[in-house]
PDB file of N, CA and C in Angstrom:
ATOM      1  N   UNK A   1    -146.298  15.689 -58.706  1.00  0.00           N
ATOM      2  CA  UNK A   1    -144.952  15.826 -58.211  1.00  0.00           C
ATOM      3  C   UNK A   1    -144.292  14.467 -58.374  1.00  0.00           C
ATOM      4  N   UNK A   2    -143.136  14.452 -58.948  1.00  0.00           N
ATOM      5  CA  UNK A   2    -142.430  13.192 -59.152  1.00  0.00           C
ATOM      6  C   UNK A   2    -141.064  13.259 -58.501  1.00  0.00           C
ATOM      7  N   UNK A   3    -140.636  12.151 -57.958  1.00  0.00           N
ATOM      8  CA  UNK A   3    -139.260  11.987 -57.555  1.00  0.00           C
ATOM      9  C   UNK A   3    -138.885  10.553 -57.877  1.00  0.00           C
ATOM     10  N   UNK A   4    -137.781  10.085 -57.375  1.00  0.00           N
ATOM     11  CA  UNK A   4    -137.340   8.736 -57.708  1.00  0.00           C
ATOM     12  C   UNK A   4    -138.327   7.674 -57.272  1.00  0.00           C
ATOM     13  N   UNK A   5    -139.161   7.983 -56.287  1.00  0.00           N
ATOM     14  CA  UNK A   5    -139.928   6.918 -55.659  1.00  0.00           C
ATOM     15  C   UNK A   5    -141.440   7.016 -55.819  1.00  0.00           C
ATOM     16  N   UNK A   6    -141.973   8.181 -56.175  1.00  0.00           N
ATOM     17  CA  UNK A   6    -143.426   8.268 -56.296  1.00  0.00           C
ATOM     18  C   UNK A   6    -143.848   9.403 -57.213  1.00  0.00           C
ATOM     19  N   UNK A   7    -145.110   9.362 -57.594  1.00  0.00           N
ATOM     20  CA  UNK A   7    -145.738  10.406 -58.392  1.00  0.00           C
ATOM     21  C   UNK A   7    -147.029  10.801 -57.694  1.00  0.00           C
ATOM     22  N   UNK A   8    -147.300  12.094 -57.604  1.00  0.00           N
ATOM     23  CA  UNK A   8    -148.535  12.599 -57.003  1.00  0.00           C
ATOM     24  C   UNK A   8    -149.364  13.246 -58.096  1.00  0.00           C
ATOM     25  N   UNK A   9    -150.651  13.003 -58.084  1.00  0.00           N
ATOM     26  CA  UNK A   9    -151.555  13.628 -59.043  1.00  0.00           C
ATOM     27  C   UNK A   9    -152.895  13.877 -58.393  1.00  0.00           C
ATOM     28  N   UNK A  10    -153.722  14.640 -59.077  1.00  0.00           N
ATOM     29  CA  UNK A  10    -155.044  14.944 -58.566  1.00  0.00           C
ATOM     30  C   UNK A  10    -156.080  14.880 -59.666  1.00  0.00           C
ATOM     31  N   UNK A  11    -157.335  14.731 -59.264  1.00  0.00           N
ATOM     32  CA  UNK A  11    -158.443  14.718 -60.208  1.00  0.00           C
ATOM     33  C   UNK A  11    -159.503  15.688 -59.706  1.00  0.00           C
ATOM     34  N   UNK A  12    -159.859  16.647 -60.554  1.00  0.00           N
ATOM     35  CA  UNK A  12    -160.950  17.569 -60.247  1.00  0.00           C
ATOM     36  C   UNK A  12    -162.232  16.990 -60.827  1.00  0.00           C
ATOM     37  N   UNK A  13    -163.281  16.971 -60.018  1.00  0.00           N
ATOM     38  CA  UNK A  13    -164.564  16.461 -60.505  1.00  0.00           C
ATOM     39  C   UNK A  13    -165.574  17.593 -60.683  1.00  0.00           C
ATOM     40  N   UNK A  14    -165.058  18.819 -60.852  1.00  0.00           N
ATOM     41  CA  UNK A  14    -165.942  19.952 -61.103  1.00  0.00           C
ATOM     42  C   UNK A  14    -166.655  19.750 -62.432  1.00  0.00           C
ATOM     43  N   UNK A  15    -167.752  20.441 -62.649  1.00  0.00           N
ATOM     44  CA  UNK A  15    -168.584  20.262 -63.841  1.00  0.00           C
ATOM     45  C   UNK A  15    -167.784  20.424 -65.131  1.00  0.00           C
ATOM     46  N   UNK A  16    -168.333  19.891 -66.214  1.00  0.00           N
ATOM     47  CA  UNK A  16    -167.633  19.894 -67.496  1.00  0.00           C
ATOM     48  C   UNK A  16    -167.287  21.297 -67.973  1.00  0.00           C
ATOM     49  N   UNK A  17    -168.074  22.298 -67.597  1.00  0.00           N
ATOM     50  CA  UNK A  17    -167.809  23.665 -68.059  1.00  0.00           C
ATOM     51  C   UNK A  17    -166.827  24.418 -67.150  1.00  0.00           C
ATOM     52  N   UNK A  18    -166.225  23.710 -66.198  1.00  0.00           N
ATOM     53  CA  UNK A  18    -165.322  24.361 -65.239  1.00  0.00           C
ATOM     54  C   UNK A  18    -163.851  24.171 -65.587  1.00  0.00           C
ATOM     55  N   UNK A  19    -163.540  23.691 -66.766  1.00  0.00           N
ATOM     56  CA  UNK A  19    -162.152  23.423 -67.143  1.00  0.00           C
ATOM     57  C   UNK A  19    -161.235  24.614 -66.966  1.00  0.00           C
ATOM     58  N   UNK A  20    -161.657  25.791 -67.441  1.00  0.00           N
ATOM     59  CA  UNK A  20    -160.829  26.989 -67.297  1.00  0.00           C
ATOM     60  C   UNK A  20    -160.648  27.359 -65.822  1.00  0.00           C
ATOM     61  N   UNK A  21    -161.702  27.224 -65.042  1.00  0.00           N
ATOM     62  CA  UNK A  21    -161.624  27.558 -63.617  1.00  0.00           C
ATOM     63  C   UNK A  21    -160.673  26.605 -62.892  1.00  0.00           C
ATOM     64  N   UNK A  22    -160.696  25.340 -63.276  1.00  0.00           N
ATOM     65  CA  UNK A  22    -159.783  24.375 -62.663  1.00  0.00           C
ATOM     66  C   UNK A  22    -158.346  24.728 -63.001  1.00  0.00           C
ATOM     67  N   UNK A  23    -158.060  25.015 -64.265  1.00  0.00           N
ATOM     68  CA  UNK A  23    -156.702  25.396 -64.672  1.00  0.00           C
ATOM     69  C   UNK A  23    -156.253  26.655 -63.942  1.00  0.00           C
ATOM     70  N   UNK A  24    -157.153  27.645 -63.843  1.00  0.00           N
ATOM     71  CA  UNK A  24    -156.815  28.885 -63.137  1.00  0.00           C
ATOM     72  C   UNK A  24    -156.523  28.618 -61.661  1.00  0.00           C
ATOM     73  N   UNK A  25    -157.332  27.775 -61.018  1.00  0.00           N
ATOM     74  CA  UNK A  25    -157.139  27.454 -59.604  1.00  0.00           C
ATOM     75  C   UNK A  25    -155.775  26.806 -59.395  1.00  0.00           C
ATOM     76  N   UNK A  26    -155.442  25.850 -60.248  1.00  0.00           N
ATOM     77  CA  UNK A  26    -154.151  25.158 -60.135  1.00  0.00           C
ATOM     78  C   UNK A  26    -153.009  26.155 -60.283  1.00  0.00           C
ATOM     79  N   UNK A  27    -153.112  27.028 -61.281  1.00  0.00           N
ATOM     80  CA  UNK A  27    -152.055  28.024 -61.516  1.00  0.00           C
ATOM     81  C   UNK A  27    -151.986  29.036 -60.372  1.00  0.00           C
ATOM     82  N   UNK A  28    -153.135  29.566 -59.966  1.00  0.00           N
ATOM     83  CA  UNK A  28    -153.175  30.593 -58.920  1.00  0.00           C
ATOM     84  C   UNK A  28    -152.646  30.096 -57.576  1.00  0.00           C
ATOM     85  N   UNK A  29    -152.842  28.804 -57.307  1.00  0.00           N
ATOM     86  CA  UNK A  29    -152.432  28.246 -56.021  1.00  0.00           C
ATOM     87  C   UNK A  29    -151.093  27.512 -56.097  1.00  0.00           C
ATOM     88  N   UNK A  30    -150.461  27.561 -57.252  1.00  0.00           N
ATOM     89  CA  UNK A  30    -149.141  26.951 -57.394  1.00  0.00           C
ATOM     90  C   UNK A  30    -149.121  25.462 -57.112  1.00  0.00           C
ATOM     91  N   UNK A  31    -150.176  24.773 -57.487  1.00  0.00           N
ATOM     92  CA  UNK A  31    -150.233  23.329 -57.245  1.00  0.00           C
ATOM     93  C   UNK A  31    -149.172  22.669 -58.119  1.00  0.00           C
ATOM     94  N   UNK A  32    -148.219  21.968 -57.483  1.00  0.00           N
ATOM     95  CA  UNK A  32    -147.043  21.494 -58.214  1.00  0.00           C
ATOM     96  C   UNK A  32    -147.191  20.121 -58.870  1.00  0.00           C
ATOM     97  N   UNK A  33    -148.399  19.581 -58.911  1.00  0.00           N
ATOM     98  CA  UNK A  33    -148.584  18.259 -59.501  1.00  0.00           C
ATOM     99  C   UNK A  33    -149.676  18.312 -60.559  1.00  0.00           C
ATOM    100  N   UNK A  34    -149.707  17.279 -61.388  1.00  0.00           N
ATOM    101  CA  UNK A  34    -150.696  17.178 -62.450  1.00  0.00           C
ATOM    102  C   UNK A  34    -152.094  17.057 -61.859  1.00  0.00           C
ATOM    103  N   UNK A  35    -153.014  17.885 -62.330  1.00  0.00           N
ATOM    104  CA  UNK A  35    -154.418  17.796 -61.930  1.00  0.00           C
ATOM    105  C   UNK A  35    -155.232  17.570 -63.195  1.00  0.00           C
ATOM    106  N   UNK A  36    -155.897  16.430 -63.257  1.00  0.00           N
ATOM    107  CA  UNK A  36    -156.757  16.110 -64.384  1.00  0.00           C
ATOM    108  C   UNK A  36    -158.168  16.582 -64.076  1.00  0.00           C
ATOM    109  N   UNK A  37    -158.917  16.936 -65.118  1.00  0.00           N
ATOM    110  CA  UNK A  37    -160.288  17.408 -64.945  1.00  0.00           C
ATOM    111  C   UNK A  37    -161.247  16.353 -65.485  1.00  0.00           C
ATOM    112  N   UNK A  38    -162.070  15.805 -64.600  1.00  0.00           N
ATOM    113  CA  UNK A  38    -163.064  14.796 -64.950  1.00  0.00           C
ATOM    114  C   UNK A  38    -164.441  15.395 -64.737  1.00  0.00           C
ATOM    115  N   UNK A  39    -164.844  16.261 -65.658  1.00  0.00           N
ATOM    116  CA  UNK A  39    -166.117  16.955 -65.523  1.00  0.00           C
ATOM    117  C   UNK A  39    -167.332  16.060 -65.608  1.00  0.00           C
ATOM    118  N   UNK A  40    -167.172  14.884 -66.175  1.00  0.00           N
ATOM    119  CA  UNK A  40    -168.301  13.956 -66.288  1.00  0.00           C
ATOM    120  C   UNK A  40    -168.385  13.003 -65.101  1.00  0.00           C
ATOM    121  N   UNK A  41    -167.396  13.053 -64.227  1.00  0.00           N
ATOM    122  CA  UNK A  41    -167.428  12.239 -63.013  1.00  0.00           C
ATOM    123  C   UNK A  41    -167.193  10.755 -63.226  1.00  0.00           C
ATOM    124  N   UNK A  42    -166.558  10.392 -64.317  1.00  0.00           N
ATOM    125  CA  UNK A  42    -166.314   8.966 -64.583  1.00  0.00           C
ATOM    126  C   UNK A  42    -165.424   8.334 -63.513  1.00  0.00           C
ATOM    127  N   UNK A  43    -164.484   9.119 -62.991  1.00  0.00           N
ATOM    128  CA  UNK A  43    -163.586   8.569 -61.977  1.00  0.00           C
ATOM    129  C   UNK A  43    -164.333   8.228 -60.686  1.00  0.00           C
ATOM    130  N   UNK A  44    -165.413   8.958 -60.413  1.00  0.00           N
ATOM    131  CA  UNK A  44    -166.196   8.668 -59.206  1.00  0.00           C
ATOM    132  C   UNK A  44    -166.729   7.246 -59.239  1.00  0.00           C
ATOM    133  N   UNK A  45    -167.358   6.887 -60.341  1.00  0.00           N
ATOM    134  CA  UNK A  45    -167.917   5.537 -60.431  1.00  0.00           C
ATOM    135  C   UNK A  45    -166.822   4.494 -60.589  1.00  0.00           C
ATOM    136  N   UNK A  46    -165.754   4.819 -61.297  1.00  0.00           N
ATOM    137  CA  UNK A  46    -164.665   3.858 -61.503  1.00  0.00           C
ATOM    138  C   UNK A  46    -164.022   3.444 -60.188  1.00  0.00           C
ATOM    139  N   UNK A  47    -163.934   4.384 -59.246  1.00  0.00           N
ATOM    140  CA  UNK A  47    -163.302   4.105 -57.965  1.00  0.00           C
ATOM    141  C   UNK A  47    -164.304   3.955 -56.826  1.00  0.00           C
ATOM    142  N   UNK A  48    -165.588   3.980 -57.131  1.00  0.00           N
ATOM    143  CA  UNK A  48    -166.607   3.805 -56.101  1.00  0.00           C
ATOM    144  C   UNK A  48    -166.654   4.937 -55.098  1.00  0.00           C
ATOM    145  N   UNK A  49    -166.366   6.154 -55.552  1.00  0.00           N
ATOM    146  CA  UNK A  49    -166.335   7.306 -54.655  1.00  0.00           C
ATOM    147  C   UNK A  49    -167.754   7.795 -54.397  1.00  0.00           C
ATOM    148  N   UNK A  50    -168.088   7.929 -53.119  1.00  0.00           N
ATOM    149  CA  UNK A  50    -169.400   8.423 -52.724  1.00  0.00           C
ATOM    150  C   UNK A  50    -169.330   9.811 -52.105  1.00  0.00           C
ATOM    151  N   UNK A  51    -168.140  10.217 -51.656  1.00  0.00           N
ATOM    152  CA  UNK A  51    -167.959  11.531 -51.039  1.00  0.00           C
ATOM    153  C   UNK A  51    -166.520  11.980 -51.269  1.00  0.00           C
ATOM    154  N   UNK A  52    -166.320  13.272 -51.257  1.00  0.00           N
ATOM    155  CA  UNK A  52    -164.974  13.826 -51.419  1.00  0.00           C
ATOM    156  C   UNK A  52    -164.653  14.704 -50.211  1.00  0.00           C
ATOM    157  N   UNK A  53    -163.393  14.866 -49.873  1.00  0.00           N
ATOM    158  CA  UNK A  53    -162.226  14.364 -50.590  1.00  0.00           C
ATOM    159  C   UNK A  53    -162.003  12.878 -50.323  1.00  0.00           C
ATOM    160  N   UNK A  54    -161.320  12.263 -51.255  1.00  0.00           N
ATOM    161  CA  UNK A  54    -160.910  10.870 -51.118  1.00  0.00           C
ATOM    162  C   UNK A  54    -159.501  10.759 -51.697  1.00  0.00           C
ATOM    163  N   UNK A  55    -158.690   9.921 -51.084  1.00  0.00           N
ATOM    164  CA  UNK A  55    -157.307   9.743 -51.524  1.00  0.00           C
ATOM    165  C   UNK A  55    -157.031   8.268 -51.734  1.00  0.00           C
ATOM    166  N   UNK A  56    -156.219   7.988 -52.734  1.00  0.00           N
ATOM    167  CA  UNK A  56    -155.841   6.620 -53.055  1.00  0.00           C
ATOM    168  C   UNK A  56    -154.324   6.537 -53.167  1.00  0.00           C
ATOM    169  N   UNK A  57    -153.778   5.402 -52.771  1.00  0.00           N
ATOM    170  CA  UNK A  57    -152.358   5.128 -52.934  1.00  0.00           C
ATOM    171  C   UNK A  57    -152.233   3.829 -53.715  1.00  0.00           C
ATOM    172  N   UNK A  58    -151.519   3.922 -54.826  1.00  0.00           N
ATOM    173  CA  UNK A  58    -151.271   2.757 -55.665  1.00  0.00           C
ATOM    174  C   UNK A  58    -149.790   2.416 -55.602  1.00  0.00           C
ATOM    175  N   UNK A  59    -149.479   1.129 -55.658  1.00  0.00           N
ATOM    176  CA  UNK A  59    -148.073   0.748 -55.671  1.00  0.00           C
ATOM    177  C   UNK A  59    -147.531   0.833 -57.101  1.00  0.00           C
ATOM    178  N   UNK A  60    -146.276   0.457 -57.284  1.00  0.00           N
ATOM    179  CA  UNK A  60    -145.623   0.557 -58.589  1.00  0.00           C
ATOM    180  C   UNK A  60    -146.298  -0.304 -59.646  1.00  0.00           C
ATOM    181  N   UNK A  61    -146.996  -1.325 -59.206  1.00  0.00           N
ATOM    182  CA  UNK A  61    -147.682  -2.225 -60.130  1.00  0.00           C
ATOM    183  C   UNK A  61    -149.082  -1.727 -60.483  1.00  0.00           C
ATOM    184  N   UNK A  62    -149.473  -0.590 -59.902  1.00  0.00           N
ATOM    185  CA  UNK A  62    -150.793  -0.032 -60.170  1.00  0.00           C
ATOM    186  C   UNK A  62    -151.904  -0.617 -59.322  1.00  0.00           C
ATOM    187  N   UNK A  63    -151.541  -1.339 -58.282  1.00  0.00           N
ATOM    188  CA  UNK A  63    -152.539  -1.933 -57.392  1.00  0.00           C
ATOM    189  C   UNK A  63    -152.878  -0.971 -56.263  1.00  0.00           C
ATOM    190  N   UNK A  64    -154.148  -0.843 -55.973  1.00  0.00           N
ATOM    191  CA  UNK A  64    -154.599   0.007 -54.878  1.00  0.00           C
ATOM    192  C   UNK A  64    -154.171  -0.621 -53.566  1.00  0.00           C
ATOM    193  N   UNK A  65    -153.390   0.124 -52.771  1.00  0.00           N
ATOM    194  CA  UNK A  65    -152.894  -0.411 -51.501  1.00  0.00           C
ATOM    195  C   UNK A  65    -153.411   0.359 -50.291  1.00  0.00           C
ATOM    196  N   UNK A  66    -154.058   1.495 -50.520  1.00  0.00           N
ATOM    197  CA  UNK A  66    -154.582   2.286 -49.396  1.00  0.00           C
ATOM    198  C   UNK A  66    -155.578   3.292 -49.943  1.00  0.00           C
ATOM    199  N   UNK A  67    -156.626   3.533 -49.192  1.00  0.00           N
ATOM    200  CA  UNK A  67    -157.565   4.603 -49.549  1.00  0.00           C
ATOM    201  C   UNK A  67    -158.066   5.251 -48.265  1.00  0.00           C
ATOM    202  N   UNK A  68    -158.485   6.489 -48.409  1.00  0.00           N
ATOM    203  CA  UNK A  68    -158.952   7.241 -47.236  1.00  0.00           C
ATOM    204  C   UNK A  68    -159.995   8.246 -47.684  1.00  0.00           C
ATOM    205  N   UNK A  69    -161.099   8.296 -46.960  1.00  0.00           N
ATOM    206  CA  UNK A  69    -162.128   9.289 -47.222  1.00  0.00           C
ATOM    207  C   UNK A  69    -162.013  10.383 -46.181  1.00  0.00           C
ATOM    208  N   UNK A  70    -161.997  11.625 -46.650  1.00  0.00           N
ATOM    209  CA  UNK A  70    -161.862  12.765 -45.757  1.00  0.00           C
ATOM    210  C   UNK A  70    -160.467  13.362 -45.853  1.00  0.00           C
ATOM    211  N   UNK A  71    -160.237  14.423 -45.110  1.00  0.00           N
ATOM    212  CA  UNK A  71    -158.916  15.059 -45.128  1.00  0.00           C
ATOM    213  C   UNK A  71    -157.837  14.096 -44.632  1.00  0.00           C
ATOM    214  N   UNK A  72    -156.650  14.241 -45.178  1.00  0.00           N
ATOM    215  CA  UNK A  72    -155.533  13.384 -44.785  1.00  0.00           C
ATOM    216  C   UNK A  72    -154.788  14.008 -43.611  1.00  0.00           C
ATOM    217  N   UNK A  73    -154.489  13.166 -42.634  1.00  0.00           N
ATOM    218  CA  UNK A  73    -153.617  13.547 -41.525  1.00  0.00           C
ATOM    219  C   UNK A  73    -152.239  12.991 -41.853  1.00  0.00           C
ATOM    220  N   UNK A  74    -151.248  13.846 -42.100  1.00  0.00           N
ATOM    221  CA  UNK A  74    -149.928  13.341 -42.467  1.00  0.00           C
ATOM    222  C   UNK A  74    -149.289  12.455 -41.401  1.00  0.00           C
ATOM    223  N   UNK A  75    -149.819  12.498 -40.192  1.00  0.00           N
ATOM    224  CA  UNK A  75    -149.294  11.661 -39.109  1.00  0.00           C
ATOM    225  C   UNK A  75    -150.064  10.350 -38.971  1.00  0.00           C
ATOM    226  N   UNK A  76    -151.022  10.095 -39.855  1.00  0.00           N
ATOM    227  CA  UNK A  76    -151.834   8.880 -39.803  1.00  0.00           C
ATOM    228  C   UNK A  76    -150.929   7.661 -39.951  1.00  0.00           C
ATOM    229  N   UNK A  77    -150.875   6.800 -38.933  1.00  0.00           N
ATOM    230  CA  UNK A  77    -149.980   5.644 -39.019  1.00  0.00           C
ATOM    231  C   UNK A  77    -150.334   4.702 -40.171  1.00  0.00           C
ATOM    232  N   UNK A  78    -151.619   4.604 -40.522  1.00  0.00           N
ATOM    233  CA  UNK A  78    -151.978   3.706 -41.621  1.00  0.00           C
ATOM    234  C   UNK A  78    -151.451   4.234 -42.952  1.00  0.00           C
ATOM    235  N   UNK A  79    -151.434   5.556 -43.137  1.00  0.00           N
ATOM    236  CA  UNK A  79    -150.867   6.147 -44.353  1.00  0.00           C
ATOM    237  C   UNK A  79    -149.368   5.909 -44.405  1.00  0.00           C
ATOM    238  N   UNK A  80    -148.689   6.183 -43.317  1.00  0.00           N
ATOM    239  CA  UNK A  80    -147.236   6.006 -43.291  1.00  0.00           C
ATOM    240  C   UNK A  80    -146.848   4.549 -43.524  1.00  0.00           C
ATOM    241  N   UNK A  81    -147.590   3.630 -42.950  1.00  0.00           N
ATOM    242  CA  UNK A  81    -147.323   2.209 -43.160  1.00  0.00           C
ATOM    243  C   UNK A  81    -147.577   1.827 -44.620  1.00  0.00           C
ATOM    244  N   UNK A  82    -148.662   2.332 -45.191  1.00  0.00           N
ATOM    245  CA  UNK A  82    -148.978   2.036 -46.595  1.00  0.00           C
ATOM    246  C   UNK A  82    -147.920   2.604 -47.536  1.00  0.00           C
ATOM    247  N   UNK A  83    -147.437   3.817 -47.246  1.00  0.00           N
ATOM    248  CA  UNK A  83    -146.381   4.410 -48.066  1.00  0.00           C
ATOM    249  C   UNK A  83    -145.116   3.557 -48.009  1.00  0.00           C
ATOM    250  N   UNK A  84    -144.724   3.154 -46.822  1.00  0.00           N
ATOM    251  CA  UNK A  84    -143.527   2.326 -46.675  1.00  0.00           C
ATOM    252  C   UNK A  84    -143.688   1.010 -47.428  1.00  0.00           C
ATOM    253  N   UNK A  85    -144.851   0.375 -47.284  1.00  0.00           N
ATOM    254  CA  UNK A  85    -145.090  -0.892 -47.972  1.00  0.00           C
ATOM    255  C   UNK A  85    -145.104  -0.719 -49.483  1.00  0.00           C
ATOM    256  N   UNK A  86    -145.711   0.358 -49.962  1.00  0.00           N
ATOM    257  CA  UNK A  86    -145.777   0.605 -51.406  1.00  0.00           C
ATOM    258  C   UNK A  86    -144.381   0.858 -51.972  1.00  0.00           C
ATOM    259  N   UNK A  87    -143.547   1.540 -51.229  1.00  0.00           N
ATOM    260  CA  UNK A  87    -142.185   1.820 -51.697  1.00  0.00           C
ATOM    261  C   UNK A  87    -141.335   0.546 -51.731  1.00  0.00           C
ATOM    262  N   UNK A  88    -141.662  -0.417 -50.887  1.00  0.00           N
ATOM    263  CA  UNK A  88    -140.924  -1.679 -50.872  1.00  0.00           C
ATOM    264  C   UNK A  88    -141.393  -2.625 -51.957  1.00  0.00           C
ATOM    265  N   UNK A  89    -142.623  -2.465 -52.420  1.00  0.00           N
ATOM    266  CA  UNK A  89    -143.174  -3.425 -53.388  1.00  0.00           C
ATOM    267  C   UNK A  89    -142.756  -3.130 -54.806  1.00  0.00           C
TER     268      UNK A  89
END
C-alpha cells in the first residue's frame, strides 16, 4: 500500500513450492499490498529473524528504525513513536 508518506509490503517465507498458494492467498484475502515470496528463507537470515511474525519499519533512507516480534498492537506507543520519527526523517 502506498501513499504520499509510506509504502507497506510483506514477505512470505512459505516453502519454494508454495508460490501459487501464496498468490492465491493474497488474492482471496484481498491483501492490498505487495507480498514477495521468499521460499528459500534468505530474508530470515538477512534480517536475523528467529520467529514469525516479525515486523520492520524503515525510514526513507532505508535505515531500520523499529522492529517487533509477534503480532502488532496498533496502539503500541513504541510503534506510533517510530512511525512519527520515520515520517520526520
